[in-house]
XYZ file of N, CA and C in Angstrom:
864
model
N 0.550 -0.874 0.203
C 0.131 0.017 0.271
C 1.323 0.783 0.190
N 1.921 1.121 1.338
C 3.022 2.679 1.324
C 3.551 2.040 -0.049
N 4.007 1.192 -1.378
C 4.528 1.968 -2.490
C 3.893 2.255 -3.051
N 2.169 2.132 -3.855
C 0.844 2.400 -3.941
C 1.401 3.314 -4.224
N 1.164 4.306 -3.383
C 1.324 5.791 -2.481
C 2.302 6.479 -3.089
N 3.358 6.728 -2.288
C 5.059 6.850 -2.895
C 4.354 6.817 -4.664
N 4.846 5.386 -5.248
C 4.869 5.691 -7.602
C 3.022 6.558 -7.744
N 2.577 6.807 -6.664
C 1.574 7.604 -6.701
C 2.014 9.391 -7.006
N 2.449 9.266 -6.214
C 3.005 11.045 -6.060
C 4.417 11.302 -6.983
N 5.355 9.783 -7.295
C 6.261 10.888 -8.381
C 6.021 11.017 -9.854
N 4.474 9.858 -10.315
C 4.450 10.481 -10.922
C 3.879 11.593 -11.054
N 2.905 11.912 -10.237
C 2.329 13.683 -10.929
C 3.183 14.181 -10.021
N 4.656 14.165 -9.749
C 5.303 15.090 -9.605
C 6.496 14.732 -10.928
N 6.159 14.441 -12.004
C 7.064 13.485 -13.609
C 6.212 14.993 -14.206
N 4.663 13.535 -13.808
C 3.985 15.733 -14.867
C 3.956 16.465 -14.455
N 4.339 17.408 -13.150
C 3.813 18.672 -13.219
C 4.831 18.792 -13.926
N 6.355 18.182 -13.817
C 7.792 18.881 -14.448
C 8.209 18.986 -15.778
N 6.734 17.861 -16.454
C 6.977 18.674 -18.072
C 5.768 18.707 -17.878
N 5.221 20.011 -16.999
C 5.029 20.627 -17.711
C 4.389 21.757 -17.921
N 5.843 22.127 -16.709
C 6.421 23.371 -16.567
C 7.554 22.779 -17.376
N 8.763 22.811 -17.863
C 9.640 22.338 -18.854
C 8.775 22.871 -19.935
N 7.950 22.064 -20.623
C 7.142 22.472 -21.983
C 6.621 23.656 -22.052
N 6.499 24.612 -20.844
C 5.854 25.480 -20.953
C 7.093 27.021 -20.955
N 8.209 26.571 -20.267
C 9.506 27.338 -19.777
C 9.763 27.190 -21.195
N 10.089 25.934 -22.090
C 10.237 26.296 -23.639
C 9.470 27.732 -24.547
N 8.575 27.421 -24.683
C 8.134 27.830 -24.978
C 8.820 29.228 -26.590
N 9.120 30.077 -25.191
C 9.771 31.642 -25.708
C 11.067 31.844 -26.453
N 11.715 30.481 -25.790
C 12.648 30.535 -27.203
C 13.041 30.341 -28.746
N 11.155 30.011 -28.364
C 11.245 29.739 -30.388
C 10.620 31.105 -30.544
N 10.476 32.282 -29.732
C 9.876 33.803 -29.865
C 11.143 34.597 -29.622
N 10.686 35.862 -31.046
C 11.793 36.647 -30.310
C 11.499 37.148 -29.310
N 12.168 38.625 -28.592
C 11.773 39.390 -27.808
C 11.635 40.816 -28.551
N 10.039 41.485 -28.578
C 10.366 42.932 -28.513
C 10.145 43.929 -27.555
N 10.536 44.946 -28.566
C 11.288 46.374 -28.153
C 9.869 47.569 -27.354
N 9.218 48.108 -26.125
C 7.920 48.759 -25.914
C 8.056 49.390 -28.137
N 6.537 49.395 -27.109
C 6.853 50.946 -28.354
C 7.138 52.536 -28.501
N 7.013 52.632 -26.766
C 7.807 53.889 -26.065
C 8.964 54.155 -26.100
N 10.191 53.127 -26.319
C 11.739 53.012 -26.629
C 11.547 54.219 -28.041
N 10.632 53.814 -28.469
C 10.960 55.163 -30.559
C 10.981 55.711 -30.002
N 11.668 56.814 -29.220
C 11.981 58.095 -29.913
C 12.883 59.148 -30.238
N 14.160 58.499 -30.554
C 15.127 59.202 -31.827
C 15.289 58.221 -32.447
N 15.966 59.457 -33.811
C 16.557 57.818 -34.590
C 17.758 56.584 -34.156
N 19.055 57.115 -33.760
C 19.839 56.572 -33.018
C 19.451 55.876 -32.487
N 18.516 56.315 -31.183
C 18.337 55.364 -30.632
C 17.269 54.332 -29.927
N 16.594 54.551 -31.092
C 16.105 52.892 -31.090
C 16.741 52.816 -31.879
N 17.443 52.921 -32.981
C 18.157 51.573 -33.638
C 19.790 51.152 -32.666
N 20.525 51.689 -32.040
C 20.864 51.589 -30.678
C 19.980 50.293 -29.463
N 18.754 50.823 -29.084
C 18.087 49.535 -28.526
C 17.854 48.184 -29.079
N 17.392 48.713 -30.460
C 17.037 47.311 -30.714
C 18.516 46.409 -31.036
N 19.215 46.709 -31.402
C 20.838 45.756 -31.392
C 21.487 45.874 -29.989
N 20.810 46.689 -29.349
C 21.792 46.857 -28.025
C 21.155 46.072 -26.086
N 19.983 46.763 -27.033
C 18.938 46.717 -24.986
C 18.969 44.553 -24.729
N 19.323 45.457 -23.577
C 19.376 44.228 -22.425
C 18.255 43.624 -21.890
N 17.537 44.488 -21.412
C 16.196 44.546 -20.436
C 14.899 44.232 -21.523
N 14.863 42.920 -22.827
C 13.506 43.350 -23.376
C 13.290 41.762 -22.590
N 13.527 41.916 -22.303
C 13.258 40.497 -21.208
C 11.857 40.419 -20.057
N 12.288 41.900 -19.573
C 11.158 42.054 -18.662
C 10.131 43.383 -19.028
N 10.238 43.342 -20.678
C 9.577 43.900 -21.381
C 8.033 43.729 -21.142
N 7.094 45.148 -21.086
C 5.505 45.002 -20.097
C 5.116 43.817 -21.546
N 5.550 43.783 -22.757
C 4.769 42.806 -23.944
C 4.477 41.226 -23.486
N 6.124 41.185 -22.760
C 6.038 39.752 -22.829
C 4.894 38.765 -22.172
N 4.022 39.555 -21.194
C 2.920 38.046 -20.686
C 2.288 38.197 -21.419
N 2.210 39.535 -23.209
C 1.210 39.026 -23.191
C 1.315 38.222 -24.706
N 3.673 38.262 -25.317
C 3.116 37.515 -26.422
C 3.564 35.884 -26.224
N 4.287 35.052 -24.882
C 4.376 34.114 -24.926
C 3.097 33.496 -23.641
N 2.078 33.913 -23.879
C 0.757 33.093 -23.785
C 0.731 32.436 -24.249
N -0.464 31.598 -23.734
C -0.702 30.386 -25.108
C -1.567 30.718 -25.737
N -1.667 31.897 -26.452
C -2.914 32.522 -26.951
C -1.629 32.523 -28.494
N -0.726 33.158 -27.817
C 0.308 33.444 -29.019
C -0.024 32.469 -30.659
N 0.045 30.856 -30.286
C 0.417 30.499 -31.659
C -1.275 30.247 -31.936
N -2.691 30.846 -31.288
C -4.158 30.757 -32.187
C -4.146 32.049 -33.416
N -4.074 31.765 -34.857
C -3.959 31.809 -35.297
C -5.751 32.717 -35.809
N -5.432 33.946 -36.116
C -6.617 34.936 -35.963
C -7.258 34.686 -37.718
N -8.964 34.270 -37.209
C -9.755 33.904 -38.395
C -10.572 35.182 -39.450
N -9.823 36.557 -38.605
C -10.089 37.746 -39.786
C -9.919 37.807 -40.809
N -8.730 37.534 -41.509
C -7.912 37.447 -42.259
C -8.048 36.495 -42.708
N -7.886 37.299 -44.627
C -8.296 36.005 -45.568
C -6.940 35.680 -46.391
N -6.349 35.744 -45.911
C -4.850 35.575 -46.559
C -4.354 34.252 -46.047
N -5.145 33.531 -45.600
C -4.759 32.389 -44.968
C -3.462 32.043 -44.523
N -2.565 33.427 -44.184
C -1.545 33.138 -43.194
C -1.692 32.948 -41.129
N -0.694 33.053 -40.602
C -0.436 33.052 -39.358
C -0.400 34.049 -38.681
N -1.744 34.881 -37.863
C -1.839 36.257 -37.226
C -1.386 35.553 -36.048
N -1.092 36.547 -34.954
C -0.308 35.732 -33.699
C -1.217 37.253 -32.368
N -1.584 36.630 -31.605
C -0.918 37.920 -30.404
C 0.283 39.047 -30.461
N 1.173 38.436 -30.474
C 2.699 38.423 -31.522
C 2.798 39.314 -32.344
N 2.297 38.995 -33.350
C 2.167 39.796 -34.661
C 1.348 41.488 -34.106
N 0.206 41.003 -33.916
C -0.257 42.138 -33.254
C 0.948 43.392 -32.695
N 1.449 43.610 -31.520
C 2.180 43.563 -31.034
C 3.653 44.280 -31.795
N 4.252 43.476 -32.423
C 5.464 43.956 -33.580
C 3.754 44.765 -34.259
N 2.596 44.926 -34.932
C 2.278 45.041 -36.072
C 2.406 46.589 -35.332
N 2.385 47.015 -34.324
C 1.514 47.987 -33.031
C 3.457 48.931 -33.060
N 3.834 48.092 -32.667
C 5.397 48.559 -32.732
C 5.782 49.770 -33.642
N 5.825 48.864 -34.823
C 6.565 48.776 -36.205
C 6.002 50.719 -36.642
N 4.497 50.715 -35.723
C 3.247 52.251 -36.084
C 4.398 53.466 -35.950
N 4.686 52.902 -34.407
C 5.347 53.573 -33.284
C 6.393 54.495 -34.221
N 7.266 53.453 -34.848
C 8.717 53.307 -34.653
C 8.788 54.109 -36.200
N 7.364 53.498 -37.884
C 7.177 55.032 -38.300
C 7.346 56.168 -38.528
N 6.408 56.420 -37.467
C 5.756 57.888 -37.453
C 6.990 58.763 -36.639
N 7.156 57.918 -35.542
C 8.900 58.647 -35.147
C 10.033 58.586 -36.033
N 10.114 57.916 -36.818
C 11.555 58.119 -38.189
C 11.030 59.455 -38.822
N 9.166 59.617 -38.995
C 9.264 59.895 -40.117
C 9.221 62.172 -39.104
N 9.152 61.964 -38.601
C 9.024 63.201 -38.249
C 10.497 63.903 -37.529
N 11.488 63.181 -37.468
C 12.813 63.136 -37.227
C 13.970 63.090 -39.084
N 12.754 62.735 -40.596
C 13.587 62.329 -41.121
C 13.998 63.780 -41.709
N 14.706 64.725 -42.489
C 15.254 65.795 -42.456
C 15.166 65.715 -44.055
N 14.580 65.410 -44.643
C 14.847 65.703 -46.315
C 14.502 64.875 -46.629
N 12.929 65.552 -46.973
C 12.147 64.218 -47.707
C 11.942 64.708 -49.416
N 12.988 64.935 -49.635
C 13.623 64.319 -51.118
C 15.158 65.223 -50.190
N 15.717 64.254 -51.846
C 17.217 64.252 -51.301
C 17.834 65.463 -51.750
N 19.003 65.819 -51.053
C 20.071 66.548 -51.361
C 20.057 66.631 -52.957
N 20.659 67.987 -53.074
C 21.610 68.502 -54.556
C 22.881 67.987 -54.619
N 24.190 67.351 -55.731
C 24.799 67.673 -55.259
C 25.685 68.961 -56.165
N 26.496 69.791 -55.419
C 27.370 70.547 -55.630
C 27.595 70.564 -57.257
N 28.523 70.970 -58.679
C 29.158 70.705 -59.636
C 28.781 70.016 -60.407
N 27.805 70.444 -60.696
C 26.749 69.539 -62.425
C 26.668 67.955 -62.166
N 27.129 67.304 -60.427
C 26.335 66.194 -60.784
C 25.163 65.547 -61.074
N 24.913 64.051 -62.129
C 23.917 63.988 -61.917
C 23.370 62.602 -61.347
N 22.669 62.387 -60.341
C 22.511 61.117 -59.959
C 21.120 60.442 -60.780
N 21.471 58.993 -60.164
C 20.500 57.890 -61.265
C 20.470 56.884 -59.363
N 19.242 56.231 -59.670
C 19.911 55.316 -58.026
C 18.864 54.062 -59.013
N 18.769 53.489 -58.157
C 18.708 51.865 -58.741
C 18.571 51.002 -57.428
N 17.358 51.065 -56.665
C 17.341 50.673 -54.867
C 17.853 51.743 -53.829
N 19.269 50.479 -53.499
C 19.822 51.412 -52.424
C 21.166 51.651 -53.026
N 20.885 51.328 -54.250
C 22.231 51.792 -54.564
C 22.336 53.249 -56.219
N 23.405 54.544 -55.719
C 23.829 56.193 -56.324
C 24.797 55.815 -57.325
N 24.452 56.243 -57.705
C 25.291 56.432 -59.220
C 25.399 58.253 -59.876
N 26.494 58.093 -59.348
C 26.599 60.073 -59.716
C 27.588 60.455 -60.149
N 26.885 61.380 -61.534
C 27.940 60.949 -63.001
C 28.461 62.623 -63.374
N 29.737 63.125 -64.077
C 29.829 64.189 -64.223
C 30.555 63.958 -65.175
N 30.651 64.586 -66.619
C 31.621 65.342 -67.852
C 32.488 66.104 -67.628
N 33.611 66.118 -67.670
C 34.617 67.243 -66.945
C 35.634 67.130 -68.249
N 35.963 68.308 -69.685
C 36.273 68.153 -70.371
C 36.877 66.857 -71.578
N 35.353 66.355 -72.333
C 35.851 64.760 -72.775
C 36.027 63.841 -71.630
N 35.994 63.710 -71.061
C 36.364 62.681 -69.680
C 34.328 62.504 -68.902
N 34.420 60.994 -68.288
C 33.229 60.876 -67.775
C 33.704 60.491 -67.034
N 32.988 61.369 -65.608
C 33.741 60.974 -64.017
C 32.403 60.045 -63.802
N 32.215 58.901 -62.904
C 31.888 58.293 -62.178
C 31.701 57.234 -61.146
N 30.407 57.828 -59.848
C 31.034 57.881 -58.579
C 29.764 56.889 -58.468
N 30.065 55.932 -57.597
C 28.768 55.046 -57.424
C 28.929 54.600 -55.528
N 27.957 54.462 -55.177
C 27.733 54.027 -54.269
C 27.020 53.596 -53.360
N 26.929 52.473 -52.465
C 26.172 52.158 -51.572
C 25.371 51.812 -50.055
N 24.130 52.145 -50.468
C 23.689 52.481 -48.900
C 24.222 51.824 -47.654
N 23.619 50.213 -47.866
C 23.969 49.143 -46.807
C 24.709 48.987 -46.314
N 24.992 48.812 -45.449
C 25.585 48.832 -43.984
C 26.790 49.446 -44.132
N 25.906 50.555 -44.340
C 27.059 51.434 -43.830
C 26.940 52.696 -43.557
N 26.935 52.167 -41.784
C 26.108 53.285 -41.075
C 27.008 52.673 -39.664
N 28.246 53.385 -39.736
C 28.870 52.552 -38.954
C 28.780 52.071 -37.208
N 29.132 51.410 -36.973
C 28.750 50.297 -35.750
C 29.243 51.960 -34.026
N 29.031 52.849 -33.900
C 29.214 53.872 -33.319
C 28.439 53.869 -31.343
N 27.386 53.118 -32.055
C 26.066 52.644 -30.491
C 26.770 51.448 -29.828
N 27.485 50.317 -30.776
C 28.181 49.243 -29.784
C 29.444 49.075 -29.347
N 30.995 50.924 -30.261
C 31.732 50.362 -29.028
C 31.002 51.474 -27.602
N 30.249 52.150 -28.285
C 30.123 52.954 -27.070
C 29.234 52.052 -25.652
N 28.403 51.355 -26.573
C 28.080 50.506 -25.358
C 29.163 49.432 -24.104
N 30.224 49.085 -24.710
C 30.567 48.080 -24.384
C 31.721 48.794 -23.860
N 31.753 49.803 -24.185
C 32.938 50.715 -22.802
C 31.472 51.474 -21.717
N 30.428 51.443 -21.827
C 29.669 52.245 -20.920
C 30.029 53.625 -20.776
N 29.893 53.687 -22.445
C 30.396 55.479 -22.317
C 29.091 56.015 -23.291
N 27.537 55.404 -23.573
C 26.943 55.638 -23.573
C 26.170 57.217 -23.614
N 25.925 57.700 -24.768
C 25.470 59.576 -23.698
C 24.066 59.190 -23.441
N 23.253 60.281 -23.021
C 21.303 60.336 -23.130
C 20.960 60.210 -23.767
N 19.416 60.676 -23.907
C 19.001 60.044 -25.151
C 19.427 61.851 -26.198
N 18.927 62.720 -25.707
C 19.197 64.663 -25.658
C 20.807 64.798 -26.282
N 21.856 63.338 -25.716
C 23.142 64.080 -26.570
C 23.953 62.792 -27.525
N 22.621 62.715 -28.402
C 22.841 61.630 -29.073
C 23.268 62.227 -30.619
N 24.278 61.607 -30.715
C 25.024 62.456 -31.978
C 24.486 61.368 -33.235
N 24.087 62.127 -34.128
C 23.598 61.630 -35.075
C 23.862 60.624 -36.233
N 23.072 59.623 -36.394
C 23.321 58.928 -37.877
C 23.269 59.053 -38.791
N 25.073 58.758 -39.007
C 26.047 59.692 -40.916
C 25.655 58.491 -41.343
N 25.674 57.921 -42.630
C 26.084 57.360 -43.375
C 27.230 57.467 -44.513
N 28.304 56.992 -43.801
C 29.311 56.640 -44.781
C 29.837 55.300 -45.560
N 29.298 55.740 -46.678
C 29.585 54.173 -47.775
C 30.650 54.409 -48.518
N 31.024 53.185 -48.383
C 32.664 53.321 -50.064
C 31.685 53.286 -51.224
N 32.818 54.247 -52.039
C 32.945 54.153 -53.206
C 33.113 54.653 -54.446
N 33.387 54.013 -55.544
C 34.320 54.068 -56.391
C 34.098 54.559 -57.683
N 35.191 55.478 -58.087
C 34.490 56.705 -58.385
C 35.917 56.049 -59.972
N 35.000 56.209 -61.138
C 35.916 55.590 -62.500
C 35.608 56.374 -63.227
N 37.864 56.820 -63.811
C 37.300 57.812 -65.191
C 37.544 57.714 -66.326
N 36.477 57.505 -67.236
C 37.118 57.497 -68.463
C 37.238 58.191 -69.371
N 38.362 58.236 -70.292
C 38.469 58.701 -71.017
C 37.553 58.467 -72.614
N 37.939 59.892 -74.308
C 37.253 59.281 -74.636
C 38.071 58.577 -76.015
N 38.188 56.931 -76.317
C 38.038 56.211 -76.807
C 39.147 55.284 -76.077
N 39.054 55.714 -75.845
C 39.570 54.500 -74.485
C 39.361 53.426 -73.956
N 40.054 51.737 -74.300
C 39.455 50.153 -73.632
C 39.383 50.694 -72.109
N 40.042 51.434 -71.880
C 39.736 50.692 -70.183
C 39.842 52.305 -69.249
N 39.543 52.061 -68.191
C 38.629 53.485 -67.312
C 40.006 52.785 -65.637
N 40.386 54.153 -65.432
C 40.998 54.908 -63.904
C 39.535 54.074 -63.335
N 40.196 53.021 -62.578
C 38.996 52.645 -60.818
C 39.985 52.875 -60.086
N 39.386 54.152 -58.871
C 39.385 53.875 -58.179
C 38.142 53.464 -57.103
N 38.553 52.738 -56.014
C 38.352 52.164 -54.653
C 38.451 52.907 -53.717
N 37.063 54.228 -52.945
C 37.098 54.570 -51.565
C 36.909 54.683 -50.098
N 37.121 55.021 -49.227
C 36.671 54.815 -48.325
C 36.395 56.356 -47.256
N 35.819 55.730 -46.422
C 36.187 56.567 -45.102
C 36.503 56.642 -43.738
N 38.108 56.856 -43.685
C 38.346 56.366 -42.380
C 37.444 56.085 -41.291
N 36.959 55.811 -40.050
C 36.360 56.184 -38.463
C 37.359 57.971 -38.166
N 38.651 57.522 -38.246
C 39.030 58.771 -37.170
C 39.293 60.310 -38.822
N 38.662 59.606 -39.029
C 39.233 61.187 -40.189
C 36.929 61.488 -40.683
N 36.369 61.376 -40.302
C 35.458 62.052 -41.356
C 34.738 62.822 -40.571
N 35.566 63.739 -38.910
C 35.091 64.675 -38.555
C 36.187 65.103 -38.060
N 36.283 66.801 -37.597
C 37.490 67.365 -37.300
C 36.991 67.719 -35.933
N 38.373 67.870 -34.785
C 37.448 69.274 -34.090
C 37.627 70.271 -34.892
N 37.764 71.820 -33.243
C 37.970 72.781 -33.405
C 39.833 72.880 -32.806
N 40.407 73.989 -34.332
C 41.761 73.470 -33.715
C 42.738 72.950 -34.685
N 41.742 71.200 -35.099
C 42.353 70.310 -35.655
C 43.060 70.988 -37.076
N 43.827 70.902 -37.708
C 43.753 71.091 -39.126
C 43.723 69.582 -40.502
N 43.040 70.709 -41.353
C 41.970 70.411 -42.498
C 42.633 68.904 -42.886
N 42.162 67.735 -43.213
C 42.371 66.486 -44.189
C 41.322 66.209 -45.280
N 42.230 65.023 -45.178
C 41.229 64.345 -46.655
C 39.994 64.247 -45.960
N 38.926 63.777 -46.053
C 38.049 62.447 -45.104
C 37.640 61.772 -45.447
N 38.289 61.487 -46.701
C 38.351 59.867 -47.850
C 39.153 59.781 -48.441
N 39.521 58.870 -48.168
C 40.858 57.850 -48.570
C 40.593 57.176 -49.493
N 41.842 57.392 -50.116
C 41.482 55.572 -51.981
C 42.461 54.019 -51.356
N 41.427 53.288 -51.482
C 41.812 51.783 -50.855
C 42.102 51.708 -51.845
N 42.863 51.581 -53.309
C 42.641 50.681 -54.285
C 42.855 51.641 -55.506
N 43.811 51.969 -56.324
C 43.791 51.888 -57.864
C 43.989 50.697 -58.159
N 42.887 50.724 -60.142
C 43.489 50.006 -60.455
C 42.409 50.144 -62.545
N 43.546 50.203 -63.059
C 42.135 50.110 -64.431
C 41.274 48.976 -64.823
N 40.560 48.671 -65.383
C 38.895 48.269 -65.976
C 38.814 48.624 -66.898
N 38.027 47.298 -67.841
C 37.575 47.221 -68.943
C 37.005 48.047 -68.155
N 36.100 49.248 -69.753
C 34.879 50.394 -69.567
C 33.603 49.678 -69.212
N 33.184 50.344 -68.617
C 31.700 49.792 -68.494
C 30.802 48.124 -67.408
N 32.951 47.953 -67.587
C 32.582 46.509 -66.508
C 31.789 46.585 -65.085
N 30.504 45.839 -64.571
C 30.555 46.325 -63.457
C 31.582 45.879 -62.127
N 31.409 44.884 -62.800
C 32.595 44.033 -61.734
C 34.068 44.438 -61.993
N 34.633 43.900 -60.416
C 35.981 44.016 -60.737
C 36.802 42.549 -60.823
N 37.119 43.086 -61.922
C 38.159 42.292 -62.871
C 39.332 41.403 -61.510
N 39.579 40.532 -60.838
C 41.021 39.874 -60.013
C 42.136 39.717 -61.165
N 41.903 39.589 -62.737
C 43.354 39.668 -62.703
C 43.580 41.288 -63.686
N 43.536 42.039 -63.277
C 43.700 43.383 -63.986
C 44.628 43.631 -62.574
N 45.904 44.077 -63.011
C 46.661 44.871 -61.436
C 46.007 45.556 -60.495
N 46.368 45.676 -59.429
C 45.344 46.581 -58.781
C 46.123 46.733 -57.806
N 46.565 48.692 -57.591
C 46.820 48.957 -56.698
C 46.601 49.577 -55.574
N 47.280 48.583 -54.450
C 46.870 48.912 -52.946
C 47.956 50.245 -51.726
N 46.974 51.339 -51.380
C 47.879 51.976 -51.050
C 48.266 51.717 -50.005
N 47.578 51.234 -48.920
C 48.567 50.738 -47.801
C 49.796 51.384 -47.754
N 51.165 50.113 -48.241
C 52.499 51.048 -48.581
C 52.708 51.733 -50.111
N 51.620 52.373 -50.438
C 52.334 53.380 -51.393
C 53.096 54.623 -50.360
N 53.972 54.825 -52.430
C 54.646 55.938 -51.642
C 53.966 57.247 -51.574
N 54.241 58.661 -50.544
C 53.411 58.958 -50.035
C 52.709 60.490 -51.204
N 54.268 60.470 -52.554
C 54.529 61.341 -53.371
C 52.853 60.736 -53.919
N 54.160 59.940 -55.178
C 51.888 59.128 -55.699
C 51.206 58.952 -54.990
N 50.487 59.105 -53.906
C 49.653 59.087 -53.087
C 48.754 60.020 -53.656
N 49.921 61.622 -53.114
C 49.245 62.561 -53.433
C 49.158 63.394 -54.307
N 49.472 62.756 -56.144
C 49.344 63.123 -56.811
C 48.142 62.504 -57.333
N 47.697 61.010 -56.692
C 46.608 60.809 -57.181
C 44.950 61.375 -56.175
N 45.731 61.357 -54.899
C 43.811 62.343 -54.924
C 44.142 63.691 -55.158
N 45.179 64.782 -55.545
C 45.057 65.402 -56.801
C 43.992 65.192 -57.698
N 44.410 64.392 -58.464
C 44.283 63.800 -59.660
C 42.368 63.506 -59.245
N 42.617 63.042 -58.177
C 40.267 62.911 -57.906
C 39.595 64.454 -58.266
N 40.686 65.088 -56.976
C 40.129 66.487 -56.246
C 39.175 68.053 -57.730
N 41.220 67.291 -59.148
C 40.783 68.345 -60.327
C 39.512 67.688 -61.526
N 39.108 65.966 -60.988
C 37.702 65.859 -61.760
C 36.354 66.271 -60.751
N 36.516 66.544 -59.300
C 35.201 66.949 -58.629
C 34.949 65.987 -57.334
N 36.251 65.101 -57.391
C 35.905 63.825 -56.489
C 36.856 64.990 -55.266
N 36.479 66.034 -54.011
C 37.367 66.397 -52.785
C 37.251 66.200 -51.846
N 37.289 67.583 -50.695
C 36.651 67.439 -49.776
C 34.794 67.496 -49.476
N 34.608 68.845 -50.560
C 33.349 69.537 -50.756
C 32.732 67.897 -50.862
N 33.401 66.968 -51.979
C 32.318 66.512 -52.996
C 31.854 64.937 -51.397
N 32.917 64.720 -50.862
C 32.379 63.405 -50.206
C 31.734 64.064 -48.952
N 32.141 65.771 -47.882
C 31.190 65.893 -47.632
C 29.471 65.347 -48.284
N 29.227 66.258 -48.847
C 27.906 65.804 -50.530
C 27.571 64.945 -50.306
N 28.599 63.891 -50.700
C 27.991 62.221 -50.676
C 27.467 62.428 -49.273
N 27.957 61.769 -48.328
C 27.920 61.550 -46.890
C 26.627 62.505 -46.543
N 26.247 63.595 -46.807
C 24.288 63.959 -46.747
C 23.888 63.484 -46.929
N 24.276 63.347 -48.489
C 22.827 62.289 -50.373
C 23.314 61.109 -49.763
N 24.099 60.706 -48.962
C 23.886 58.784 -48.160
C 23.055 58.589 -47.492
N 23.375 59.920 -46.390
C 22.399 59.804 -44.808
C 21.248 59.465 -45.043
N 20.739 60.837 -46.284
C 18.567 60.764 -47.029
C 18.974 59.834 -47.526
N 19.674 58.737 -48.009
C 18.762 58.204 -49.422
C 19.082 57.017 -47.669
N 20.041 56.735 -47.601
C 19.159 55.219 -45.988
C 18.491 55.261 -45.065
N 18.162 56.283 -44.586
C 16.903 56.953 -44.401
C 15.087 56.618 -44.423
N 16.058 57.200 -46.084
C 14.153 56.662 -46.670
C 14.026 55.112 -47.283
N 15.573 54.605 -47.486
C 15.467 53.320 -47.540
C 15.066 52.671 -46.197
N 14.930 52.906 -45.371
C 14.515 52.404 -43.267
C 13.416 52.471 -43.077
N 12.962 53.717 -44.037
C 11.555 53.814 -44.039
C 10.850 52.866 -45.075
N 11.674 52.949 -45.035
C 10.205 52.522 -47.028
C 10.031 49.719 -45.923
N 11.752 49.951 -45.833
C 11.407 48.637 -45.034
C 10.830 48.576 -43.930
N 10.781 49.691 -43.010
C 10.243 49.608 -41.633
C 8.428 49.382 -42.197
N 8.249 50.188 -43.403
C 6.198 50.433 -43.666
C 6.807 48.891 -44.288
N 7.492 48.204 -45.414
C 7.078 46.732 -46.027
C 7.013 45.701 -44.906
N 7.292 46.536 -43.659
C 8.070 45.208 -42.767
C 6.062 44.538 -42.246
N 5.950 46.241 -41.454
C 4.901 46.380 -41.668
C 3.715 45.789 -42.487
N 3.547 45.488 -43.363
C 3.002 45.228 -44.202
C 2.629 43.661 -44.635
N 3.396 43.849 -43.999
C 3.812 41.910 -44.482
C 3.711 41.229 -43.333
N 3.588 41.778 -41.535
C 3.471 41.295 -40.549
C 1.940 40.916 -40.677
N 1.576 42.670 -41.198
C -0.170 42.305 -41.176
C -0.505 41.937 -42.047
N -0.138 41.479 -43.200
C -0.662 41.255 -44.131
C -1.536 41.711 -44.852
N -1.098 43.382 -45.658
C -1.856 44.594 -45.644
C -1.742 43.817 -47.340
């Protein structure tokens, strides 16, 4: 009789433990969302999205990870899964989009001085200028063009308050292609913005805010960089030769003024594309 009671109690404990284990396993398959109130300024929301470690204590957690999370809605005819988590996600995106539109500086893209013509293809921008029979083309892509400053500050425990947050600035790599009439090859420069040269404090001597990484001759009109063509890396280049290459670009309108305006243009393009992405994501989640 006593053995039967012990077995019954042991079975009940195992059932209870299995139920608890199953319930605890559910959140592992669900993402943690931030509270809509965190969408204040653009840099603040982005840094929180990447770095916030308190998402597990968000007010949404109870709703998102309740037993209703897997129950599909019957109000939509798309046939997709709709959950309480999707609704909370959609509400968050609505708030985020409103905040991003509030802080958007340029409703239309800024103009480049110097007679540059702009062509857009999604996230890729192309600036074209003709100078005395030469065609100068500058191409850049805004994807992955935001420096990870906020991760560095968070790791060092030096992240500033929301009012002191620096603006997000897009600093894309860009390629300059110089083509002469009748030439079969173009002189191509692979350029970038070194992190320590993007901005200067008061009293600092002005230097080039962009740098040449590589130089090569490439077949005219080719979109892919041919690895079989000799490429000159500037890391170990003689400074006199490097200065002449920088002067060569400056004579064709690619100088510090151009680089400043390119960053402003790229930042505006990146912000527009970010808002479009949020709108598309909201439509996908809500099945609009």
